[in-house]
């Protein structure tokens, strides 16, 4: 059975890029969210195998959403997506329980490698 992934990014074209990479590599898209608050709701509703989470978003940022998801499910697998130059935020995210991070612009092989490594 395909692994179900929740894609979280405030930019629709970024979600589309990740969705494209994932579906071409046999993953199933559980759902999408465009901010952290929606991500937490969708995680609880959909129970995805993994979440790709943008760091910088309106309403609730990715690190706050990560912490909320981890409170709800300590075993949640979340990979953070960041733009170049967000190293401090990436460190915060890893300390908050993120499993890995991928840098924008996305390279398909790096996205797949991070997901396979995280899902195990």
Tab-separated table of N, CA and C in Angstrom:
chain	number	residue	atom	x	y	z
A	1	UNK	N	0.829	-1.195	0.000
A	1	UNK	CA	0.000	0.000	0.000
A	1	UNK	C	0.874	1.261	0.000
A	2	UNK	N	0.480	2.243	-0.751
A	2	UNK	CA	1.268	3.473	-0.858
A	2	UNK	C	1.232	4.258	0.449
A	3	UNK	N	2.337	4.902	0.763
A	3	UNK	CA	2.398	5.763	1.951
A	3	UNK	C	1.620	7.038	1.672
A	4	UNK	N	0.819	7.468	2.659
A	4	UNK	CA	-0.005	8.666	2.497
A	4	UNK	C	0.712	9.875	3.098
A	5	UNK	N	0.783	10.944	2.310
A	5	UNK	CA	1.531	12.125	2.725
A	5	UNK	C	0.648	13.367	2.722
A	6	UNK	N	0.781	14.154	3.788
A	6	UNK	CA	0.088	15.441	3.897
A	6	UNK	C	1.079	16.523	3.499
A	7	UNK	N	0.706	17.359	2.543
A	7	UNK	CA	1.580	18.421	2.043
A	7	UNK	C	1.107	19.755	2.613
A	8	UNK	N	2.018	20.467	3.291
A	8	UNK	CA	1.652	21.737	3.906
A	8	UNK	C	2.570	22.853	3.395
A	9	UNK	N	1.969	23.814	2.699
A	9	UNK	CA	2.708	24.984	2.203
A	9	UNK	C	1.679	26.045	1.863
A	10	UNK	N	1.994	27.298	2.138
A	10	UNK	CA	1.033	28.359	1.822
A	10	UNK	C	1.026	28.686	0.333
A	11	UNK	N	2.046	28.254	-0.399
A	11	UNK	CA	2.096	28.517	-1.842
A	11	UNK	C	1.560	27.306	-2.609
A	12	UNK	N	0.467	27.511	-3.335
A	12	UNK	CA	-0.166	26.419	-4.079
A	12	UNK	C	0.799	25.770	-5.067
A	13	UNK	N	1.643	26.574	-5.730
A	13	UNK	CA	2.556	25.992	-6.730
A	13	UNK	C	3.610	25.109	-6.066
A	14	UNK	N	3.992	25.421	-4.818
A	14	UNK	CA	4.953	24.573	-4.092
A	14	UNK	C	4.295	23.232	-3.744
A	15	UNK	N	3.031	23.301	-3.307
A	15	UNK	CA	2.303	22.055	-3.009
A	15	UNK	C	2.200	21.210	-4.280
A	16	UNK	N	1.937	21.879	-5.389
A	16	UNK	CA	1.806	21.177	-6.658
A	16	UNK	C	3.133	20.512	-7.052
A	17	UNK	N	4.239	21.215	-6.845
A	17	UNK	CA	5.555	20.646	-7.178
A	17	UNK	C	5.823	19.390	-6.349
A	18	UNK	N	5.576	19.469	-5.045
A	18	UNK	CA	5.811	18.308	-4.182
A	18	UNK	C	4.868	17.163	-4.561
A	19	UNK	N	3.607	17.516	-4.789
A	19	UNK	CA	2.608	16.505	-5.155
A	19	UNK	C	3.052	15.765	-6.415
A	20	UNK	N	3.547	16.509	-7.385
A	20	UNK	CA	4.010	15.942	-8.641
A	20	UNK	C	5.168	14.965	-8.406
A	21	UNK	N	6.151	15.387	-7.605
A	21	UNK	CA	7.310	14.534	-7.296
A	21	UNK	C	6.841	13.255	-6.596
A	22	UNK	N	5.947	13.411	-5.620
A	22	UNK	CA	5.506	12.265	-4.828
A	22	UNK	C	4.665	11.269	-5.627
A	23	UNK	N	3.703	11.780	-6.384
A	23	UNK	CA	2.837	10.860	-7.137
A	23	UNK	C	3.635	10.109	-8.203
A	24	UNK	N	4.614	10.777	-8.811
A	24	UNK	CA	5.452	10.107	-9.818
A	24	UNK	C	6.296	8.995	-9.197
A	25	UNK	N	6.485	9.069	-7.879
A	25	UNK	CA	7.315	8.080	-7.200
A	25	UNK	C	6.483	7.110	-6.352
A	26	UNK	N	5.191	7.046	-6.647
A	26	UNK	CA	4.354	6.023	-6.037
A	26	UNK	C	3.765	6.348	-4.672
A	27	UNK	N	3.867	7.594	-4.243
A	27	UNK	CA	3.274	7.971	-2.960
A	27	UNK	C	1.861	8.488	-3.186
A	28	UNK	N	1.052	8.362	-2.152
A	28	UNK	CA	-0.329	8.826	-2.235
A	28	UNK	C	-0.443	10.133	-1.449
A	29	UNK	N	-1.185	11.101	-1.975
A	29	UNK	CA	-1.365	12.373	-1.276
A	29	UNK	C	-2.603	12.244	-0.386
A	30	UNK	N	-2.388	12.304	0.930
A	30	UNK	CA	-3.496	12.184	1.887
A	30	UNK	C	-4.331	13.457	1.864
A	31	UNK	N	-3.642	14.599	1.706
A	31	UNK	CA	-4.331	15.877	1.694
A	31	UNK	C	-3.335	17.012	1.624
A	32	UNK	N	-3.874	18.241	1.625
A	32	UNK	CA	-3.040	19.438	1.561
A	32	UNK	C	-3.556	20.452	2.568
A	33	UNK	N	-2.643	21.281	3.058
A	33	UNK	CA	-3.025	22.368	3.959
A	33	UNK	C	-2.202	23.588	3.578
A	34	UNK	N	-2.798	24.786	3.748
A	34	UNK	CA	-2.049	25.983	3.351
A	34	UNK	C	-1.586	26.837	4.532
A	35	UNK	N	-1.782	26.350	5.759
A	35	UNK	CA	-1.158	27.002	6.909
A	35	UNK	C	-1.046	25.993	8.050
A	36	UNK	N	-0.347	26.388	9.091
A	36	UNK	CA	-0.074	25.467	10.193
A	36	UNK	C	-1.314	24.996	10.921
A	37	UNK	N	-2.270	25.890	11.144
A	37	UNK	CA	-3.489	25.517	11.870
A	37	UNK	C	-4.253	24.446	11.090
A	38	UNK	N	-4.357	24.654	9.781
A	38	UNK	CA	-5.038	23.681	8.923
A	38	UNK	C	-4.263	22.353	8.919
A	39	UNK	N	-2.936	22.442	8.968
A	39	UNK	CA	-2.095	21.239	8.978
A	39	UNK	C	-2.407	20.371	10.196
A	40	UNK	N	-2.552	21.011	11.361
A	40	UNK	CA	-2.835	20.269	12.593
A	40	UNK	C	-4.200	19.583	12.481
A	41	UNK	N	-5.200	20.314	12.006
A	41	UNK	CA	-6.553	19.747	11.817
A	41	UNK	C	-6.522	18.560	10.868
A	42	UNK	N	-5.847	18.751	9.723
A	42	UNK	CA	-5.802	17.698	8.699
A	42	UNK	C	-5.040	16.480	9.206
A	43	UNK	N	-3.985	16.725	9.988
A	43	UNK	CA	-3.214	15.594	10.523
A	43	UNK	C	-4.123	14.729	11.388
A	44	UNK	N	-4.889	15.375	12.272
A	44	UNK	CA	-5.792	14.648	13.175
A	44	UNK	C	-6.874	13.902	12.398
A	45	UNK	N	-7.337	14.525	11.332
A	45	UNK	CA	-8.417	13.948	10.525
A	45	UNK	C	-7.927	12.807	9.630
A	46	UNK	N	-6.740	12.966	9.021
A	46	UNK	CA	-6.279	12.040	7.981
A	46	UNK	C	-5.263	10.994	8.430
A	47	UNK	N	-4.593	11.220	9.566
A	47	UNK	CA	-3.532	10.317	10.043
A	47	UNK	C	-2.562	9.916	8.934
A	48	UNK	N	-1.893	10.886	8.306
A	48	UNK	CA	-0.960	10.542	7.227
A	48	UNK	C	0.282	9.825	7.761
A	49	UNK	N	0.997	9.135	6.869
A	49	UNK	CA	2.241	8.466	7.255
A	49	UNK	C	3.365	9.470	7.440
A	50	UNK	N	3.247	10.602	6.736
A	50	UNK	CA	4.303	11.606	6.769
A	50	UNK	C	3.738	12.963	6.374
A	51	UNK	N	4.380	14.030	6.870
A	51	UNK	CA	3.974	15.395	6.533
A	51	UNK	C	5.182	16.141	5.973
A	52	UNK	N	4.987	16.855	4.860
A	52	UNK	CA	6.004	17.811	4.423
A	52	UNK	C	5.474	19.173	4.867
A	53	UNK	N	6.261	19.905	5.636
A	53	UNK	CA	5.787	21.121	6.301
A	53	UNK	C	6.675	22.320	5.966
A	54	UNK	N	6.077	23.314	5.337
A	54	UNK	CA	6.779	24.572	5.087
A	54	UNK	C	7.025	25.235	6.441
A	55	UNK	N	8.105	26.000	6.570
A	55	UNK	CA	8.391	26.668	7.846
A	55	UNK	C	7.635	27.988	7.947
A	56	UNK	N	7.735	28.815	6.907
A	56	UNK	CA	7.167	30.162	6.967
A	56	UNK	C	5.786	30.202	6.323
A	57	UNK	N	4.759	30.365	7.164
A	57	UNK	CA	3.369	30.408	6.673
A	57	UNK	C	2.567	31.388	7.524
A	58	UNK	N	1.473	31.912	6.972
A	58	UNK	CA	0.606	32.794	7.771
A	58	UNK	C	-0.180	31.981	8.814
A	59	UNK	N	-0.912	32.651	9.675
A	59	UNK	CA	-1.729	32.032	10.735
A	59	UNK	C	-0.861	31.326	11.765
A	60	UNK	N	-0.346	30.168	11.414
A	60	UNK	CA	0.518	29.404	12.315
A	60	UNK	C	1.698	28.898	11.503
A	61	UNK	N	2.926	29.177	11.970
A	61	UNK	CA	4.092	28.742	11.192
A	61	UNK	C	4.327	27.235	11.343
A	62	UNK	N	5.225	26.735	10.528
A	62	UNK	CA	5.474	25.300	10.477
A	62	UNK	C	6.031	24.716	11.754
A	63	UNK	N	6.859	25.484	12.467
A	63	UNK	CA	7.462	24.961	13.697
A	63	UNK	C	6.397	24.829	14.786
A	64	UNK	N	5.510	25.815	14.885
A	64	UNK	CA	4.412	25.735	15.856
A	64	UNK	C	3.498	24.561	15.513
A	65	UNK	N	3.182	24.415	14.230
A	65	UNK	CA	2.331	23.304	13.787
A	65	UNK	C	2.999	21.962	14.090
A	66	UNK	N	4.304	21.879	13.855
A	66	UNK	CA	5.068	20.660	14.153
A	66	UNK	C	4.918	20.305	15.639
A	67	UNK	N	5.083	21.303	16.506
A	67	UNK	CA	4.970	21.053	17.954
A	67	UNK	C	3.570	20.578	18.326
A	68	UNK	N	2.550	21.175	17.704
A	68	UNK	CA	1.158	20.768	17.970
A	68	UNK	C	0.902	19.335	17.510
A	69	UNK	N	1.404	19.006	16.324
A	69	UNK	CA	1.236	17.650	15.793
A	69	UNK	C	1.952	16.642	16.685
A	70	UNK	N	3.152	16.996	17.145
A	70	UNK	CA	3.940	16.103	18.010
A	70	UNK	C	3.250	15.896	19.363
A	71	UNK	N	2.546	16.937	19.847
A	71	UNK	CA	1.784	16.792	21.100
A	71	UNK	C	0.666	15.770	20.904
A	72	UNK	N	0.016	15.853	19.758
A	72	UNK	CA	-1.093	14.959	19.429
A	72	UNK	C	-0.583	13.542	19.142
A	73	UNK	N	0.526	13.444	18.399
A	73	UNK	CA	1.100	12.150	18.011
A	73	UNK	C	2.623	12.225	18.103
A	74	UNK	N	3.182	11.771	19.234
A	74	UNK	CA	4.647	11.841	19.420
A	74	UNK	C	5.439	11.105	18.334
A	75	UNK	N	4.787	10.155	17.642
A	75	UNK	CA	5.479	9.393	16.591
A	75	UNK	C	5.310	9.988	15.202
A	76	UNK	N	4.709	11.160	15.115
A	76	UNK	CA	4.489	11.797	13.809
A	76	UNK	C	5.811	11.971	13.076
A	77	UNK	N	5.763	11.732	11.767
A	77	UNK	CA	6.957	11.914	10.923
A	77	UNK	C	6.745	13.172	10.089
A	78	UNK	N	7.559	14.180	10.369
A	78	UNK	CA	7.417	15.467	9.690
A	78	UNK	C	8.759	15.869	9.088
A	79	UNK	N	8.728	16.244	7.819
A	79	UNK	CA	9.916	16.770	7.138
A	79	UNK	C	9.652	18.243	6.866
A	80	UNK	N	10.560	19.101	7.286
A	80	UNK	CA	10.397	20.537	7.092
A	80	UNK	C	10.917	20.953	5.717
A	81	UNK	N	10.247	21.942	5.135
A	81	UNK	CA	10.668	22.514	3.857
A	81	UNK	C	11.078	23.948	4.141
A	82	UNK	N	12.275	24.313	3.711
A	82	UNK	CA	12.718	25.673	3.987
A	82	UNK	C	13.401	26.282	2.777
A	83	UNK	N	13.379	27.600	2.743
A	83	UNK	CA	14.133	28.316	1.720
A	83	UNK	C	15.584	28.380	2.197
A	84	UNK	N	16.473	28.649	1.298
A	84	UNK	CA	17.877	28.828	1.679
A	84	UNK	C	17.961	29.925	2.736
A	85	UNK	N	18.919	29.803	3.637
A	85	UNK	CA	19.132	30.871	4.612
A	85	UNK	C	18.229	30.790	5.829
A	86	UNK	N	17.540	29.673	6.026
A	86	UNK	CA	16.688	29.525	7.211
A	86	UNK	C	17.283	28.505	8.192
A	87	UNK	N	18.618	28.449	8.237
A	87	UNK	CA	19.281	27.426	9.055
A	87	UNK	C	18.844	27.448	10.512
A	88	UNK	N	18.701	28.642	11.093
A	88	UNK	CA	18.309	28.731	12.511
A	88	UNK	C	16.939	28.096	12.720
A	89	UNK	N	16.018	28.359	11.795
A	89	UNK	CA	14.676	27.777	11.903
A	89	UNK	C	14.711	26.266	11.700
A	90	UNK	N	15.569	25.811	10.818
A	90	UNK	CA	15.698	24.378	10.579
A	90	UNK	C	16.178	23.695	11.857
A	91	UNK	N	17.147	24.298	12.538
A	91	UNK	CA	17.653	23.743	13.802
A	91	UNK	C	16.526	23.692	14.835
A	92	UNK	N	15.741	24.775	14.933
A	92	UNK	CA	14.584	24.797	15.843
A	92	UNK	C	13.633	23.648	15.521
A	93	UNK	N	13.386	23.452	14.226
A	93	UNK	CA	12.451	22.414	13.786
A	93	UNK	C	12.956	21.020	14.148
A	94	UNK	N	14.233	20.771	13.943
A	94	UNK	CA	14.812	19.454	14.263
A	94	UNK	C	14.714	19.228	15.774
A	95	UNK	N	15.000	20.278	16.558
A	95	UNK	CA	14.898	20.150	18.015
A	95	UNK	C	13.455	19.909	18.449
A	96	UNK	N	12.505	20.435	17.672
A	96	UNK	CA	11.082	20.253	17.994
A	96	UNK	C	10.559	18.898	17.519
A	97	UNK	N	11.399	18.138	16.819
A	97	UNK	CA	11.006	16.787	16.440
A	97	UNK	C	10.889	16.496	14.959
A	98	UNK	N	11.264	17.444	14.106
A	98	UNK	CA	11.244	17.164	12.667
A	98	UNK	C	12.282	16.076	12.369
A	99	UNK	N	11.966	15.226	11.405
A	99	UNK	CA	12.859	14.108	11.081
A	99	UNK	C	13.945	14.502	10.083
A	100	UNK	N	13.661	15.517	9.257
A	100	UNK	CA	14.604	15.889	8.203
A	100	UNK	C	14.131	17.220	7.629
A	101	UNK	N	14.882	17.768	6.705
A	101	UNK	CA	14.420	18.977	6.022
A	101	UNK	C	14.859	18.937	4.579
A	102	UNK	N	14.064	19.577	3.740
A	102	UNK	CA	14.401	19.697	2.329
A	102	UNK	C	14.388	21.182	1.988
A	103	UNK	N	15.284	21.563	1.102
A	103	UNK	CA	15.460	22.973	0.774
A	103	UNK	C	14.791	23.305	-0.547
A	104	UNK	N	14.146	24.472	-0.580
A	104	UNK	CA	13.552	24.970	-1.829
A	104	UNK	C	14.645	25.683	-2.612
A	105	UNK	N	14.646	25.659	-3.912
A	105	UNK	CA	13.739	24.910	-4.788
A	105	UNK	C	13.992	23.407	-4.656
A	106	UNK	N	12.914	22.622	-4.717
A	106	UNK	CA	13.008	21.188	-4.474
A	106	UNK	C	13.725	20.447	-5.590
A	107	UNK	N	14.582	19.493	-5.180
A	107	UNK	CA	15.183	18.558	-6.132
A	107	UNK	C	14.492	17.237	-5.875
A	108	UNK	N	13.906	16.689	-6.911
A	108	UNK	CA	13.097	15.480	-6.767
A	108	UNK	C	13.830	14.369	-6.011
A	109	UNK	N	15.086	14.108	-6.368
A	109	UNK	CA	15.788	12.992	-5.730
A	109	UNK	C	16.013	13.235	-4.242
A	110	UNK	N	16.248	14.485	-3.860
A	110	UNK	CA	16.452	14.815	-2.443
A	110	UNK	C	15.137	14.661	-1.659
A	111	UNK	N	14.027	15.065	-2.259
A	111	UNK	CA	12.714	14.930	-1.621
A	111	UNK	C	12.426	13.448	-1.366
A	112	UNK	N	12.615	12.622	-2.384
A	112	UNK	CA	12.332	11.185	-2.276
A	112	UNK	C	13.275	10.527	-1.266
A	113	UNK	N	14.543	10.906	-1.302
A	113	UNK	CA	15.530	10.345	-0.369
A	113	UNK	C	15.114	10.652	1.076
A	114	UNK	N	14.733	11.913	1.345
A	114	UNK	CA	14.335	12.310	2.702
A	114	UNK	C	13.095	11.538	3.155
A	115	UNK	N	12.143	11.374	2.259
A	115	UNK	CA	10.909	10.673	2.613
A	115	UNK	C	11.161	9.189	2.857
A	116	UNK	N	11.912	8.552	1.981
A	116	UNK	CA	12.202	7.122	2.157
A	116	UNK	C	12.979	6.883	3.438
A	117	UNK	N	13.928	7.753	3.732
A	117	UNK	CA	14.734	7.622	4.945
A	117	UNK	C	13.846	7.786	6.183
A	118	UNK	N	12.898	8.724	6.123
A	118	UNK	CA	12.038	9.013	7.274
A	118	UNK	C	10.994	7.926	7.492
A	119	UNK	N	10.386	7.467	6.407
A	119	UNK	CA	9.350	6.430	6.534
A	119	UNK	C	9.986	5.095	6.907
A	120	UNK	N	11.199	4.892	6.415
A	120	UNK	CA	11.967	3.692	6.769
A	120	UNK	C	11.615	2.477	6.024
